[in-house]
PDB file of C-alpha atoms in Angstrom:
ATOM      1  CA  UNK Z  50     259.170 147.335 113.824  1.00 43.00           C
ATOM      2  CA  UNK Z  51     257.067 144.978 111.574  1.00 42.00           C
ATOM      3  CA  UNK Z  52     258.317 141.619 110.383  1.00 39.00           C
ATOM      4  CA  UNK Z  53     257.252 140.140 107.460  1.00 43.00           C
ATOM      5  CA  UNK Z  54     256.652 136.293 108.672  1.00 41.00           C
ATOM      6  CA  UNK Z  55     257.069 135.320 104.802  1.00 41.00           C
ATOM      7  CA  UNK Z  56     260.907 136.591 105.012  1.00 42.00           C
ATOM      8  CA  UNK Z  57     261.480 135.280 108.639  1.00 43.00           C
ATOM      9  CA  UNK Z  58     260.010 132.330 107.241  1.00 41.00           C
ATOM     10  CA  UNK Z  59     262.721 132.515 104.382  1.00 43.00           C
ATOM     11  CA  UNK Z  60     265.403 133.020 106.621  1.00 49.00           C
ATOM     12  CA  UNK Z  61     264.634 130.270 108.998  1.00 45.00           C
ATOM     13  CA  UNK Z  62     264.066 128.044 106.518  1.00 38.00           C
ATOM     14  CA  UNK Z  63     267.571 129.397 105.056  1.00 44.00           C
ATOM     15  CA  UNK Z  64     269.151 129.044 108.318  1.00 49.00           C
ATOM     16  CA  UNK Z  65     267.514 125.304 108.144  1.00 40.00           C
ATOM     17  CA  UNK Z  66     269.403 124.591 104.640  1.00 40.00           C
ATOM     18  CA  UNK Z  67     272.877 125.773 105.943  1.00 48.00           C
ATOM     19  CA  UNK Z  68     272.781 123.580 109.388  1.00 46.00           C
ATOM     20  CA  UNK Z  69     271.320 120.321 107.612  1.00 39.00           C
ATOM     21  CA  UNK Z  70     272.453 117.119 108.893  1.00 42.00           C
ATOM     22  CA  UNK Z  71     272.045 113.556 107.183  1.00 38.00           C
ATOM     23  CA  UNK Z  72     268.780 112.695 109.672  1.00 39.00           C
ATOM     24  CA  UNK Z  73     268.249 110.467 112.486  1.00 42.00           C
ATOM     25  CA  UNK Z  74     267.734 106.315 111.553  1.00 38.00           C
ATOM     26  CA  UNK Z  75     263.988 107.113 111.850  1.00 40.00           C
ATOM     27  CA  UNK Z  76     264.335 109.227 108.883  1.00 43.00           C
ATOM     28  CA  UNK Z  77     266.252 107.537 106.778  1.00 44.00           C
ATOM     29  CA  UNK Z  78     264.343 106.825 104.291  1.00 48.00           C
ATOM     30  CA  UNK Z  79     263.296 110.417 103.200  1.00 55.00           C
ATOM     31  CA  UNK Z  80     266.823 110.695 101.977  1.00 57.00           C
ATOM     32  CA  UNK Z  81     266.858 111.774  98.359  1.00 54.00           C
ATOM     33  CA  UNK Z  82     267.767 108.558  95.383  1.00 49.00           C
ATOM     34  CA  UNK Z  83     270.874 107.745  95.225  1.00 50.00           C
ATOM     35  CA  UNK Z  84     272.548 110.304  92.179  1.00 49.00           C
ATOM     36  CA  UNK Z  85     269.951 113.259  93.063  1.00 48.00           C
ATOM     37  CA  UNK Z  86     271.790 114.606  95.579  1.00 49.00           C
ATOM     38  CA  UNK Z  87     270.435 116.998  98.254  1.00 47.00           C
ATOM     39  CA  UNK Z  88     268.553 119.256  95.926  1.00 46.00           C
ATOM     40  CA  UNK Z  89     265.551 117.437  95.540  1.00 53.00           C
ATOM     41  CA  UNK Z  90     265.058 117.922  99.580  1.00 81.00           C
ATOM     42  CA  UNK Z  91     264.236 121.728  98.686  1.00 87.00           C
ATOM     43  CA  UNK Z  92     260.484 122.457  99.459  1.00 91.00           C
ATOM     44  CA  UNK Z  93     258.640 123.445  95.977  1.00 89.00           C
ATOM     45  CA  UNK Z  94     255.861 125.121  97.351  1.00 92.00           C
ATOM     46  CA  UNK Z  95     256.496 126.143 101.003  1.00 94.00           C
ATOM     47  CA  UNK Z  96     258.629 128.744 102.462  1.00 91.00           C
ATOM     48  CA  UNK Z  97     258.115 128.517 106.180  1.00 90.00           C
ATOM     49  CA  UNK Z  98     255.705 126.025 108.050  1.00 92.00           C
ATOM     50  CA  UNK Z  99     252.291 126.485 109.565  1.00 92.00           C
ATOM     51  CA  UNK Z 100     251.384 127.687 105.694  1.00 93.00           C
ATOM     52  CA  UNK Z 101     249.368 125.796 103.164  1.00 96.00           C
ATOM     53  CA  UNK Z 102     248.887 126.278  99.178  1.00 95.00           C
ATOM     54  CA  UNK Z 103     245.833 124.982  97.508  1.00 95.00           C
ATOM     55  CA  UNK Z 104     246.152 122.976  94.375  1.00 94.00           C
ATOM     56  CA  UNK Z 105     243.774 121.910  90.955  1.00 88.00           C
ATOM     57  CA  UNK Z 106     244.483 119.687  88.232  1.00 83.00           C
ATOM     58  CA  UNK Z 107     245.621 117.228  90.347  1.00 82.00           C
ATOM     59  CA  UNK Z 108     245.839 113.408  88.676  1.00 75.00           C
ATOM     60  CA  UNK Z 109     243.908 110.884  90.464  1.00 76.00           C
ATOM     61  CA  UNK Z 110     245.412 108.295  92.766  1.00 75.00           C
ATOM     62  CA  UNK Z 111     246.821 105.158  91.001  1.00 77.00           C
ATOM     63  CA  UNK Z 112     244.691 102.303  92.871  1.00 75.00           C
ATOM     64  CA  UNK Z 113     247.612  99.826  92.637  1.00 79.00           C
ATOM     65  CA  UNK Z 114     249.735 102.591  94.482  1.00 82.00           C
ATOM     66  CA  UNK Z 115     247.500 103.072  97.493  1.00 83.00           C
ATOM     67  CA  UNK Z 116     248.058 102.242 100.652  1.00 86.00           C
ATOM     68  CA  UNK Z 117     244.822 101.707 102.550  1.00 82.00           C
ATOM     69  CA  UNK Z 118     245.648 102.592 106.339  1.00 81.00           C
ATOM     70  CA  UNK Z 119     244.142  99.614 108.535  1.00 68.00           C
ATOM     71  CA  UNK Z 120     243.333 102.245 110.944  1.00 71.00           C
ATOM     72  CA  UNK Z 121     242.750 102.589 114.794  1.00 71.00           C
ATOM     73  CA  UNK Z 122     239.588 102.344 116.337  1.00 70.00           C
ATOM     74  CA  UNK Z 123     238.911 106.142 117.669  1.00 69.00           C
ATOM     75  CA  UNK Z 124     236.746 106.599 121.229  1.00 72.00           C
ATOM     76  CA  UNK Z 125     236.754 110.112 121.307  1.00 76.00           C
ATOM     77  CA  UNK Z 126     234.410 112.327 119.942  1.00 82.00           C
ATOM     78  CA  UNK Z 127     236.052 115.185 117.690  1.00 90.00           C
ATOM     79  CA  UNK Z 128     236.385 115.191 114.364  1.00 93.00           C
ATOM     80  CA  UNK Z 129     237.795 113.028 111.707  1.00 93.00           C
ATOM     81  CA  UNK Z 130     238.351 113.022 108.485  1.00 95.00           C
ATOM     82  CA  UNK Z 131     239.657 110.871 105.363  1.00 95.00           C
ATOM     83  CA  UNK Z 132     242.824 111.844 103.802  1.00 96.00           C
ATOM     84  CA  UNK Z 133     245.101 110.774 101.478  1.00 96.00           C
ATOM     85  CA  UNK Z 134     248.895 111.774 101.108  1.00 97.00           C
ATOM     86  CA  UNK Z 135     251.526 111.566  98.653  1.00 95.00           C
ATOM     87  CA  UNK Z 136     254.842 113.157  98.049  1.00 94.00           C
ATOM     88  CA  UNK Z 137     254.921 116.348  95.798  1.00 93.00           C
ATOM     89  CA  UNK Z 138     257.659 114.803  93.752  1.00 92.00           C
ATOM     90  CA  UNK Z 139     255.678 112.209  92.788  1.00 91.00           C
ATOM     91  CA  UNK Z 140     252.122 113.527  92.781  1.00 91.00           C
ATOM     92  CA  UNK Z 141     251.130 110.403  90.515  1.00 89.00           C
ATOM     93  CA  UNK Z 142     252.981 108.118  92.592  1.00 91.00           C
ATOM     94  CA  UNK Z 143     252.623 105.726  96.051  1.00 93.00           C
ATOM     95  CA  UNK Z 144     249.971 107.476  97.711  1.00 94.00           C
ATOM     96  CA  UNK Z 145     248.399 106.454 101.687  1.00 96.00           C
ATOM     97  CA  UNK Z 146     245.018 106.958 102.613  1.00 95.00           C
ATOM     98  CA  UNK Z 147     244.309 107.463 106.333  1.00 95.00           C
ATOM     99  CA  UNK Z 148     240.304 106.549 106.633  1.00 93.00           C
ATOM    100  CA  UNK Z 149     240.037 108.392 110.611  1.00 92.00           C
ATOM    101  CA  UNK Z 150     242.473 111.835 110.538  1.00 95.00           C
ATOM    102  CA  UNK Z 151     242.358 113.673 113.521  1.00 94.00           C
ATOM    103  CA  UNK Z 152     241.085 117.372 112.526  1.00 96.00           C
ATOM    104  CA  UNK Z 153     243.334 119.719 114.633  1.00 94.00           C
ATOM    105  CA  UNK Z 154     242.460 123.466 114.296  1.00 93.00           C
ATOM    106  CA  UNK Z 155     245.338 123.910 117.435  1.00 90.00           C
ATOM    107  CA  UNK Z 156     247.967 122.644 115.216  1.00 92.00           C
ATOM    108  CA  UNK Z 157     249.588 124.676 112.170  1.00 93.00           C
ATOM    109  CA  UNK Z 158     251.366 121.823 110.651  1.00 95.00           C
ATOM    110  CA  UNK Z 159     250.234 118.196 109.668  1.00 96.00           C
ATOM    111  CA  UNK Z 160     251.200 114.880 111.182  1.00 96.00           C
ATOM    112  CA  UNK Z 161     251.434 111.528 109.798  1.00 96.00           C
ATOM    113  CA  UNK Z 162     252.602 108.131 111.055  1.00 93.00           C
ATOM    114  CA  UNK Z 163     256.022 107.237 110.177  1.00 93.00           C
ATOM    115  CA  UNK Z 164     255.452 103.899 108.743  1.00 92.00           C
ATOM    116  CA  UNK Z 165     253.279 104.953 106.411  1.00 94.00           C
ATOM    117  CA  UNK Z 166     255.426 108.134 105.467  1.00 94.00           C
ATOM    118  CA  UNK Z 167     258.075 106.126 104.657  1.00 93.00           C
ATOM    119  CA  UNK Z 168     255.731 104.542 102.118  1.00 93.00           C
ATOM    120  CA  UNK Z 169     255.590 107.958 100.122  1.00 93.00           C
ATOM    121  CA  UNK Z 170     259.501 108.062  99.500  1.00 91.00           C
ATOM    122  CA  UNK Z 171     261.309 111.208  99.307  1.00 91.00           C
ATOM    123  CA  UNK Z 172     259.908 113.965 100.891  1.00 94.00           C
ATOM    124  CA  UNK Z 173     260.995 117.385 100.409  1.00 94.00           C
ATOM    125  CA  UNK Z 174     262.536 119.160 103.858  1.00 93.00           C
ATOM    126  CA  UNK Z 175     260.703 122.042 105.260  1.00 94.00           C
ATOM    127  CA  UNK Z 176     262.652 122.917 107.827  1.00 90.00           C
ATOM    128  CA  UNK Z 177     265.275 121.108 110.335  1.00 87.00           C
ATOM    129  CA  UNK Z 178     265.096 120.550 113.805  1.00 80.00           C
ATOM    130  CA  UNK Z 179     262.257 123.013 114.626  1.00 81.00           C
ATOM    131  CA  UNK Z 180     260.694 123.263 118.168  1.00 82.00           C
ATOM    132  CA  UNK Z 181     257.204 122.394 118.753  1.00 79.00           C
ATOM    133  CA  UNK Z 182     254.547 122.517 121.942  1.00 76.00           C
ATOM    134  CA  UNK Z 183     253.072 119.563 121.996  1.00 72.00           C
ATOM    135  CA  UNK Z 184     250.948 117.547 125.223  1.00 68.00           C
ATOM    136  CA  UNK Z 185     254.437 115.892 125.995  1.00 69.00           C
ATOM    137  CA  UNK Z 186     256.083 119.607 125.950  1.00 75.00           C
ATOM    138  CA  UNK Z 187     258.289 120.933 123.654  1.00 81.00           C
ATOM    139  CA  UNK Z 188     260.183 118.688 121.430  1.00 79.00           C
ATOM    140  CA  UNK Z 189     262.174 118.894 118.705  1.00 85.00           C
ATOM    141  CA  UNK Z 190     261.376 117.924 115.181  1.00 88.00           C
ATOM    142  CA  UNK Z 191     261.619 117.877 111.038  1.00 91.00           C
ATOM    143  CA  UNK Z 192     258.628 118.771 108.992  1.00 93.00           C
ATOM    144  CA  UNK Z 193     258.666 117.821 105.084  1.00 95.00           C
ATOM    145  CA  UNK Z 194     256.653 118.931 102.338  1.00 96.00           C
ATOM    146  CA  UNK Z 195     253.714 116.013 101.267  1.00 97.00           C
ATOM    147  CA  UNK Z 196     250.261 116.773  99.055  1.00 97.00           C
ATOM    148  CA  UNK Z 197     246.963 116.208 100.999  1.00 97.00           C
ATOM    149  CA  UNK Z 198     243.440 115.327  99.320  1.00 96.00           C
ATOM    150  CA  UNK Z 199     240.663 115.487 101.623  1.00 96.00           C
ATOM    151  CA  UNK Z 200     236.989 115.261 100.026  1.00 93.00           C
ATOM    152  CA  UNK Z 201     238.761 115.572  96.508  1.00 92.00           C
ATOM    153  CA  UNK Z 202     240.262 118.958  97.210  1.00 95.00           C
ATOM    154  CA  UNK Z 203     243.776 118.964  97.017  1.00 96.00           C
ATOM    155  CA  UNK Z 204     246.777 121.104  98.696  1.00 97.00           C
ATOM    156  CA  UNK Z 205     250.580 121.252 100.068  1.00 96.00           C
ATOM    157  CA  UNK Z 206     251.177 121.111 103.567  1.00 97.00           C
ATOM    158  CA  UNK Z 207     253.848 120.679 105.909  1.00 96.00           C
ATOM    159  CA  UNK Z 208     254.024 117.493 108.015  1.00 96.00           C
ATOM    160  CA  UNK Z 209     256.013 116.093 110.911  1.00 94.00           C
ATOM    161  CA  UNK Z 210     256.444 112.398 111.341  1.00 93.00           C
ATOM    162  CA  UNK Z 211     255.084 110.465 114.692  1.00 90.00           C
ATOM    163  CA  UNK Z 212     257.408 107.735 115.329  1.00 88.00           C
ATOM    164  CA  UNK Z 213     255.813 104.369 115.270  1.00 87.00           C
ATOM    165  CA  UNK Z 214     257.306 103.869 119.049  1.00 87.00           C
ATOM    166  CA  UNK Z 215     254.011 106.091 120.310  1.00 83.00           C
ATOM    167  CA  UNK Z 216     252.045 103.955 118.899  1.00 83.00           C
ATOM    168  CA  UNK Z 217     253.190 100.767 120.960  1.00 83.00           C
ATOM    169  CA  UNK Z 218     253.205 102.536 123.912  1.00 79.00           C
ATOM    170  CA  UNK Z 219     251.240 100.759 126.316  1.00 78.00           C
ATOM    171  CA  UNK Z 220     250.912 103.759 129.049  1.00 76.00           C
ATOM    172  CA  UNK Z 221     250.338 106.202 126.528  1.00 70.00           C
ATOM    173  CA  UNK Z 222     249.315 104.811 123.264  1.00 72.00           C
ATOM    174  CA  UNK Z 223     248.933 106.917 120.179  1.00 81.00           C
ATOM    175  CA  UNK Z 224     245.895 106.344 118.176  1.00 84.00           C
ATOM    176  CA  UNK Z 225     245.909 109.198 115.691  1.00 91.00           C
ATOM    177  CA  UNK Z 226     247.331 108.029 112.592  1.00 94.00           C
ATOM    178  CA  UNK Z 227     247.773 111.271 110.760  1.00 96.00           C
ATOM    179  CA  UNK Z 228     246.246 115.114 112.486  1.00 96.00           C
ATOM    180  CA  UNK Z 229     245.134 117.551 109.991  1.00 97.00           C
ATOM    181  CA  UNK Z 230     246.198 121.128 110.767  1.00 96.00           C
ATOM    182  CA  UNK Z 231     244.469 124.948 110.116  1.00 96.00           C
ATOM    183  CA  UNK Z 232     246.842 125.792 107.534  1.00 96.00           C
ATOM    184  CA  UNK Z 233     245.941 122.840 105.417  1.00 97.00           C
ATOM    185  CA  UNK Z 234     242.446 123.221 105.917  1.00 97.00           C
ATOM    186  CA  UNK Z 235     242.746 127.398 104.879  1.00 96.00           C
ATOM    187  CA  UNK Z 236     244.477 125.996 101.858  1.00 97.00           C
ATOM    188  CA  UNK Z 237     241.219 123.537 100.830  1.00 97.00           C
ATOM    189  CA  UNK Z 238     238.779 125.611 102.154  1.00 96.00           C
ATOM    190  CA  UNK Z 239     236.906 124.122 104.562  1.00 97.00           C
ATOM    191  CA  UNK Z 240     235.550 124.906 107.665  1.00 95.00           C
ATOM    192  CA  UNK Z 241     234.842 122.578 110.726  1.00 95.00           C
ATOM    193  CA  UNK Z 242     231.623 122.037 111.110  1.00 93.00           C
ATOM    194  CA  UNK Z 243     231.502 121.478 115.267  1.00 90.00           C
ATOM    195  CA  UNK Z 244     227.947 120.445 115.785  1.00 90.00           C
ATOM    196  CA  UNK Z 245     228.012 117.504 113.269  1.00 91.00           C
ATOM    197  CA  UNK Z 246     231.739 116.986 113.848  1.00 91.00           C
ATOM    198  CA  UNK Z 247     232.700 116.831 110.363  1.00 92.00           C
ATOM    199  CA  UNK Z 248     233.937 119.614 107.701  1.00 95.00           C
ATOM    200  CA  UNK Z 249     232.225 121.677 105.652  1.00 94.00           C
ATOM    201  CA  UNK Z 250     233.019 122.699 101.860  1.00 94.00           C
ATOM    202  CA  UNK Z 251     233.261 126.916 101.876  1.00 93.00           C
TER     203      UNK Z 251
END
């Protein structure tokens, strides 16, 4: 039989909906304003992760918004990019700019550092609880709905949130700040270019 992965993604998101729990105390703060009730949690673009949409018209960051990521120093040679994010329900709104993302064409999603998600407010919920492969194994997690602007294209993508824990890790420090996935680079159309380690417009 074929399945349609736009209606599986539906349903799990669906399934997502109907199981929601009030998150974890890492997560707290992407709880909707008080008086707004769950509703605003519902994705406005996405139906299932690993998916991207592209968007134009955008408005342009408000510079007394921003917040400018301090950054990590990176070691490894890939590729890295600068991106801003900001939360779909307030396009015009806080916005953080990571100056050294990690460019992951392994990963469907996006990932951003929780401190500075919080920083965006309210996010709108993806999907609950879903499983990812990851170098530590599988583990469990929430991805939300957040705009990305890389090289003044703009699109929707769904992100997870890397707790600020792995990042103070002395045995196994995280250093990547936010990750940007395939599906979000589909959705802006661009291409990695390998030899120069950067990306390229298409």
């Amino acid at each position: 039989a074929v399945v349609d992965p736009i209606q599986t993604g539906s349903q799990r998101v669906a399934e997502a909906a109907a199981n929601w729990r009030p998150p974890p105390q890492s997560e707290q703060l992407m709880k909707p304003p008080p008086g707004q009730g769950q509703a605003c949690l519902q994705p406005r673009w996405l139906t299932h992760n690993a998916t991207a949409v592209g968007l134009q018209g955008m408005p342009p960051p408000d510079a007394s918004k921003l917040l400018q990521s301090i950054g990590i120093p990176q070691t490894v040679l890939v590729t890295y990019v600068r991106a801003s994010f900001a939360s779909p329900l307030a396009p015009d709104g806080p916005q953080v700019i990571v100056e050294e993302a990690l460019v992951d064409t392994g990963c469907g999603d996006c990932e951003l550092r929780e401190g500075l998600a919080r920083h965006l407010g309210v996010l709108p919920l993806v999907s609950a609880d879903r499983c990812y492969e990851t170098v530590r194994g599988l583990v469990t997690q929430s991805s939300y709905e957040v705009l990305i602007t890389i090289q003044g294209r703009t699109c929707v993508a769904a992100i997870t949130l890397a707790p600020d824990e792995r990042f103070q890790d002395p045995n196994d420090m995280c250093t990547d700040e936010a990750v940007i996935g395939y599906a979000a680079l589909a959705a802006l159309r661009m291409a990695v270019d390998c030899h120069s380690r950067c990306l390229r417009l298409l």
